[in-house]
Amino acid sequence: TFYSVSSLKVNNKIRVIQISDLHNASFVNDSKLIDRIEKLKPDVIIYTGDMVDSQASSDDDVINLCKTLANVAPSYYIYGNNEVEKKSY
């Protein structure tokens, strides 16, 4: 979903990609998601929690996705309740 927001406090256009609540889901090895994000050329990527599932045995897919996207744009991660419950970070 695309949103356009304006503010008198910002002079330049900024493209923000916000990703949330993947709960360890992957998208065909995440290549489609990564390709789409690369084509959008974001200025920043923000993860807003619950990227992992507290019950999952492995978070490798999510960690690899975040590492890959960190090469696309500066990235910031906010914990959700699943990350807090998992307590492995």
Short mmCIF file of N, CA and C in Angstrom, two decimals:
data_model
loop_
_atom_site.label_atom_id
_atom_site.label_comp_id
_atom_site.label_asym_id
_atom_site.label_seq_id
_atom_site.Cartn_x
_atom_site.Cartn_y
_atom_site.Cartn_z
N THR A 1 0.85 -1.17 0.00
CA THR A 1 0.00 0.00 0.00
C THR A 1 0.89 1.22 0.00
N PHE A 2 0.54 2.21 -0.80
CA PHE A 2 1.31 3.44 -0.88
C PHE A 2 0.53 4.57 -0.22
N TYR A 3 1.25 5.36 0.57
CA TYR A 3 0.67 6.55 1.20
C TYR A 3 1.57 7.73 0.88
N SER A 4 0.97 8.88 0.72
CA SER A 4 1.72 10.11 0.54
C SER A 4 1.35 11.04 1.68
N VAL A 5 2.37 11.51 2.39
CA VAL A 5 2.17 12.38 3.53
C VAL A 5 3.05 13.60 3.34
N SER A 6 2.53 14.76 3.66
CA SER A 6 3.35 15.96 3.53
C SER A 6 3.47 16.66 4.88
N SER A 7 4.55 17.43 5.00
CA SER A 7 4.80 18.18 6.22
C SER A 7 5.59 19.42 5.87
N LEU A 8 5.28 20.51 6.49
CA LEU A 8 6.05 21.74 6.29
C LEU A 8 7.44 21.63 6.91
N LYS A 9 7.66 20.61 7.73
CA LYS A 9 8.95 20.41 8.38
C LYS A 9 9.95 19.65 7.50
N VAL A 10 9.49 19.10 6.39
CA VAL A 10 10.35 18.31 5.52
C VAL A 10 10.41 18.98 4.15
N ASN A 11 11.61 19.26 3.71
CA ASN A 11 11.78 19.94 2.43
C ASN A 11 11.93 18.97 1.26
N ASN A 12 12.47 17.81 1.52
CA ASN A 12 12.74 16.84 0.45
C ASN A 12 11.77 15.67 0.53
N LYS A 13 11.58 15.04 -0.62
CA LYS A 13 10.78 13.81 -0.62
C LYS A 13 11.61 12.70 -0.01
N ILE A 14 10.97 11.89 0.82
CA ILE A 14 11.62 10.76 1.46
C ILE A 14 10.75 9.53 1.22
N ARG A 15 11.36 8.48 0.72
CA ARG A 15 10.63 7.23 0.51
C ARG A 15 10.95 6.28 1.65
N VAL A 16 9.91 5.90 2.41
CA VAL A 16 10.06 5.01 3.55
C VAL A 16 9.34 3.70 3.24
N ILE A 17 10.04 2.60 3.44
CA ILE A 17 9.43 1.28 3.35
C ILE A 17 9.22 0.81 4.78
N GLN A 18 8.01 0.42 5.11
CA GLN A 18 7.67 -0.06 6.45
C GLN A 18 7.22 -1.50 6.33
N ILE A 19 7.87 -2.39 7.08
CA ILE A 19 7.55 -3.82 7.05
C ILE A 19 7.20 -4.25 8.47
N SER A 20 6.12 -5.01 8.61
CA SER A 20 5.67 -5.40 9.94
C SER A 20 4.97 -6.75 9.90
N ASP A 21 5.01 -7.43 11.01
CA ASP A 21 4.20 -8.63 11.25
C ASP A 21 4.38 -9.74 10.23
N LEU A 22 5.61 -10.01 9.85
CA LEU A 22 5.84 -11.14 8.94
C LEU A 22 5.72 -12.47 9.68
N HIS A 23 5.96 -12.49 10.98
CA HIS A 23 5.86 -13.71 11.78
C HIS A 23 6.58 -14.89 11.13
N ASN A 24 7.84 -14.64 10.73
CA ASN A 24 8.71 -15.64 10.12
C ASN A 24 8.27 -16.09 8.72
N ALA A 25 7.31 -15.42 8.13
CA ALA A 25 6.90 -15.79 6.77
C ALA A 25 8.01 -15.43 5.79
N SER A 26 8.16 -16.22 4.76
CA SER A 26 9.09 -15.88 3.69
C SER A 26 8.32 -15.90 2.38
N PHE A 27 8.83 -15.18 1.42
CA PHE A 27 8.15 -15.01 0.14
C PHE A 27 9.03 -15.54 -0.98
N VAL A 28 8.85 -16.79 -1.34
CA VAL A 28 9.64 -17.44 -2.38
C VAL A 28 11.11 -17.09 -2.17
N ASN A 29 11.61 -17.49 -1.03
CA ASN A 29 12.98 -17.19 -0.63
C ASN A 29 13.22 -15.69 -0.51
N ASP A 30 12.17 -14.95 -0.34
CA ASP A 30 12.19 -13.50 -0.16
C ASP A 30 12.68 -12.73 -1.38
N SER A 31 12.99 -13.41 -2.47
CA SER A 31 13.54 -12.71 -3.63
C SER A 31 12.54 -11.74 -4.25
N LYS A 32 11.27 -12.08 -4.29
CA LYS A 32 10.28 -11.16 -4.85
C LYS A 32 10.15 -9.91 -4.00
N LEU A 33 10.12 -10.07 -2.70
CA LEU A 33 10.02 -8.93 -1.79
C LEU A 33 11.26 -8.04 -1.91
N ILE A 34 12.43 -8.65 -1.91
CA ILE A 34 13.69 -7.90 -2.03
C ILE A 34 13.74 -7.16 -3.35
N ASP A 35 13.41 -7.82 -4.45
CA ASP A 35 13.42 -7.17 -5.76
C ASP A 35 12.48 -5.97 -5.80
N ARG A 36 11.31 -6.12 -5.23
CA ARG A 36 10.33 -5.03 -5.22
C ARG A 36 10.84 -3.84 -4.42
N ILE A 37 11.41 -4.12 -3.27
CA ILE A 37 11.93 -3.04 -2.43
C ILE A 37 13.11 -2.36 -3.11
N GLU A 38 13.99 -3.12 -3.74
CA GLU A 38 15.12 -2.52 -4.46
C GLU A 38 14.63 -1.59 -5.56
N LYS A 39 13.60 -2.00 -6.30
CA LYS A 39 13.07 -1.17 -7.38
C LYS A 39 12.43 0.12 -6.87
N LEU A 40 11.89 0.10 -5.66
CA LEU A 40 11.27 1.29 -5.08
C LEU A 40 12.30 2.31 -4.59
N LYS A 41 13.54 1.87 -4.43
CA LYS A 41 14.65 2.75 -4.01
C LYS A 41 14.31 3.58 -2.77
N PRO A 42 14.08 2.90 -1.65
CA PRO A 42 13.72 3.63 -0.43
C PRO A 42 14.90 4.40 0.13
N ASP A 43 14.59 5.46 0.87
CA ASP A 43 15.61 6.20 1.60
C ASP A 43 15.86 5.56 2.96
N VAL A 44 14.87 4.86 3.47
CA VAL A 44 14.97 4.20 4.76
C VAL A 44 13.98 3.03 4.81
N ILE A 45 14.35 1.99 5.56
CA ILE A 45 13.46 0.84 5.78
C ILE A 45 13.25 0.73 7.28
N ILE A 46 11.99 0.61 7.68
CA ILE A 46 11.65 0.51 9.09
C ILE A 46 10.86 -0.78 9.32
N TYR A 47 11.34 -1.59 10.24
CA TYR A 47 10.64 -2.82 10.64
C TYR A 47 9.91 -2.51 11.94
N THR A 48 8.61 -2.69 11.94
CA THR A 48 7.84 -2.28 13.12
C THR A 48 7.26 -3.47 13.89
N GLY A 49 8.10 -4.42 14.17
CA GLY A 49 7.76 -5.48 15.10
C GLY A 49 7.10 -6.71 14.54
N ASP A 50 7.22 -7.75 15.32
CA ASP A 50 6.65 -9.07 15.02
C ASP A 50 7.12 -9.62 13.68
N MET A 51 8.36 -9.37 13.39
CA MET A 51 8.96 -9.98 12.20
C MET A 51 9.18 -11.47 12.45
N VAL A 52 9.39 -11.84 13.71
CA VAL A 52 9.56 -13.24 14.07
C VAL A 52 8.29 -13.74 14.75
N ASP A 53 8.23 -15.05 14.89
CA ASP A 53 7.15 -15.68 15.64
C ASP A 53 7.79 -16.26 16.89
N SER A 54 7.25 -15.95 18.03
CA SER A 54 7.87 -16.38 19.29
C SER A 54 7.95 -17.90 19.41
N GLN A 55 7.13 -18.63 18.65
CA GLN A 55 7.11 -20.09 18.73
C GLN A 55 8.00 -20.75 17.67
N ALA A 56 8.54 -19.99 16.73
CA ALA A 56 9.33 -20.57 15.64
C ALA A 56 10.67 -21.07 16.17
N SER A 57 11.15 -22.14 15.57
CA SER A 57 12.42 -22.71 16.01
C SER A 57 13.62 -21.97 15.42
N SER A 58 13.42 -21.29 14.30
CA SER A 58 14.52 -20.58 13.65
C SER A 58 14.04 -19.22 13.13
N ASP A 59 14.91 -18.24 13.27
CA ASP A 59 14.63 -16.90 12.75
C ASP A 59 15.57 -16.56 11.59
N ASP A 60 16.23 -17.57 11.05
CA ASP A 60 17.25 -17.33 10.03
C ASP A 60 16.72 -16.59 8.81
N ASP A 61 15.51 -16.92 8.34
CA ASP A 61 14.97 -16.26 7.15
C ASP A 61 14.77 -14.76 7.39
N VAL A 62 14.23 -14.41 8.54
CA VAL A 62 14.00 -13.00 8.86
C VAL A 62 15.32 -12.27 9.03
N ILE A 63 16.27 -12.89 9.70
CA ILE A 63 17.57 -12.26 9.89
C ILE A 63 18.26 -12.04 8.55
N ASN A 64 18.21 -13.02 7.68
CA ASN A 64 18.81 -12.88 6.35
C ASN A 64 18.12 -11.80 5.53
N LEU A 65 16.80 -11.72 5.62
CA LEU A 65 16.05 -10.67 4.92
C LEU A 65 16.51 -9.29 5.41
N CYS A 66 16.58 -9.12 6.71
CA CYS A 66 16.98 -7.83 7.26
C CYS A 66 18.42 -7.48 6.87
N LYS A 67 19.31 -8.45 6.89
CA LYS A 67 20.70 -8.21 6.48
C LYS A 67 20.77 -7.78 5.02
N THR A 68 20.01 -8.46 4.18
CA THR A 68 20.00 -8.13 2.75
C THR A 68 19.45 -6.73 2.53
N LEU A 69 18.33 -6.41 3.16
CA LEU A 69 17.71 -5.10 2.96
C LEU A 69 18.53 -3.98 3.59
N ALA A 70 19.36 -4.29 4.56
CA ALA A 70 20.24 -3.26 5.14
C ALA A 70 21.24 -2.75 4.10
N ASN A 71 21.49 -3.55 3.06
CA ASN A 71 22.36 -3.11 1.96
C ASN A 71 21.61 -2.25 0.95
N VAL A 72 20.29 -2.23 1.02
CA VAL A 72 19.46 -1.44 0.11
C VAL A 72 19.30 -0.02 0.64
N ALA A 73 19.05 0.10 1.94
CA ALA A 73 18.83 1.41 2.57
C ALA A 73 19.08 1.29 4.06
N PRO A 74 19.38 2.41 4.73
CA PRO A 74 19.49 2.36 6.19
C PRO A 74 18.22 1.75 6.78
N SER A 75 18.40 0.87 7.76
CA SER A 75 17.27 0.12 8.29
C SER A 75 17.20 0.24 9.81
N TYR A 76 15.98 0.30 10.32
CA TYR A 76 15.73 0.44 11.75
C TYR A 76 14.68 -0.58 12.16
N TYR A 77 14.88 -1.17 13.35
CA TYR A 77 14.04 -2.27 13.81
C TYR A 77 13.43 -1.90 15.16
N ILE A 78 12.14 -2.04 15.27
CA ILE A 78 11.44 -1.82 16.52
C ILE A 78 10.87 -3.17 16.96
N TYR A 79 11.16 -3.57 18.19
CA TYR A 79 10.66 -4.84 18.70
C TYR A 79 9.14 -4.85 18.81
N GLY A 80 8.56 -6.01 18.52
CA GLY A 80 7.15 -6.26 18.78
C GLY A 80 7.04 -7.25 19.92
N ASN A 81 5.83 -7.62 20.26
CA ASN A 81 5.66 -8.54 21.39
C ASN A 81 6.27 -9.92 21.12
N ASN A 82 6.30 -10.37 19.87
CA ASN A 82 6.89 -11.68 19.59
C ASN A 82 8.40 -11.68 19.81
N GLU A 83 9.06 -10.58 19.46
CA GLU A 83 10.51 -10.50 19.72
C GLU A 83 10.76 -10.46 21.23
N VAL A 84 9.96 -9.73 21.97
CA VAL A 84 10.12 -9.64 23.42
C VAL A 84 9.88 -11.01 24.06
N GLU A 85 8.86 -11.73 23.61
CA GLU A 85 8.55 -13.04 24.17
C GLU A 85 9.66 -14.05 23.86
N LYS A 86 10.27 -13.90 22.68
CA LYS A 86 11.31 -14.83 22.28
C LYS A 86 12.59 -14.64 23.11
N LYS A 87 12.92 -13.42 23.41
CA LYS A 87 14.06 -13.05 24.27
C LYS A 87 15.37 -13.65 23.81
N SER A 88 15.57 -13.78 22.51
CA SER A 88 16.83 -14.32 22.01
C SER A 88 17.66 -13.26 21.31
N TYR A 89 17.27 -12.00 21.43
CA TYR A 89 17.99 -10.96 20.68
C TYR A 89 18.77 -10.07 21.59
#
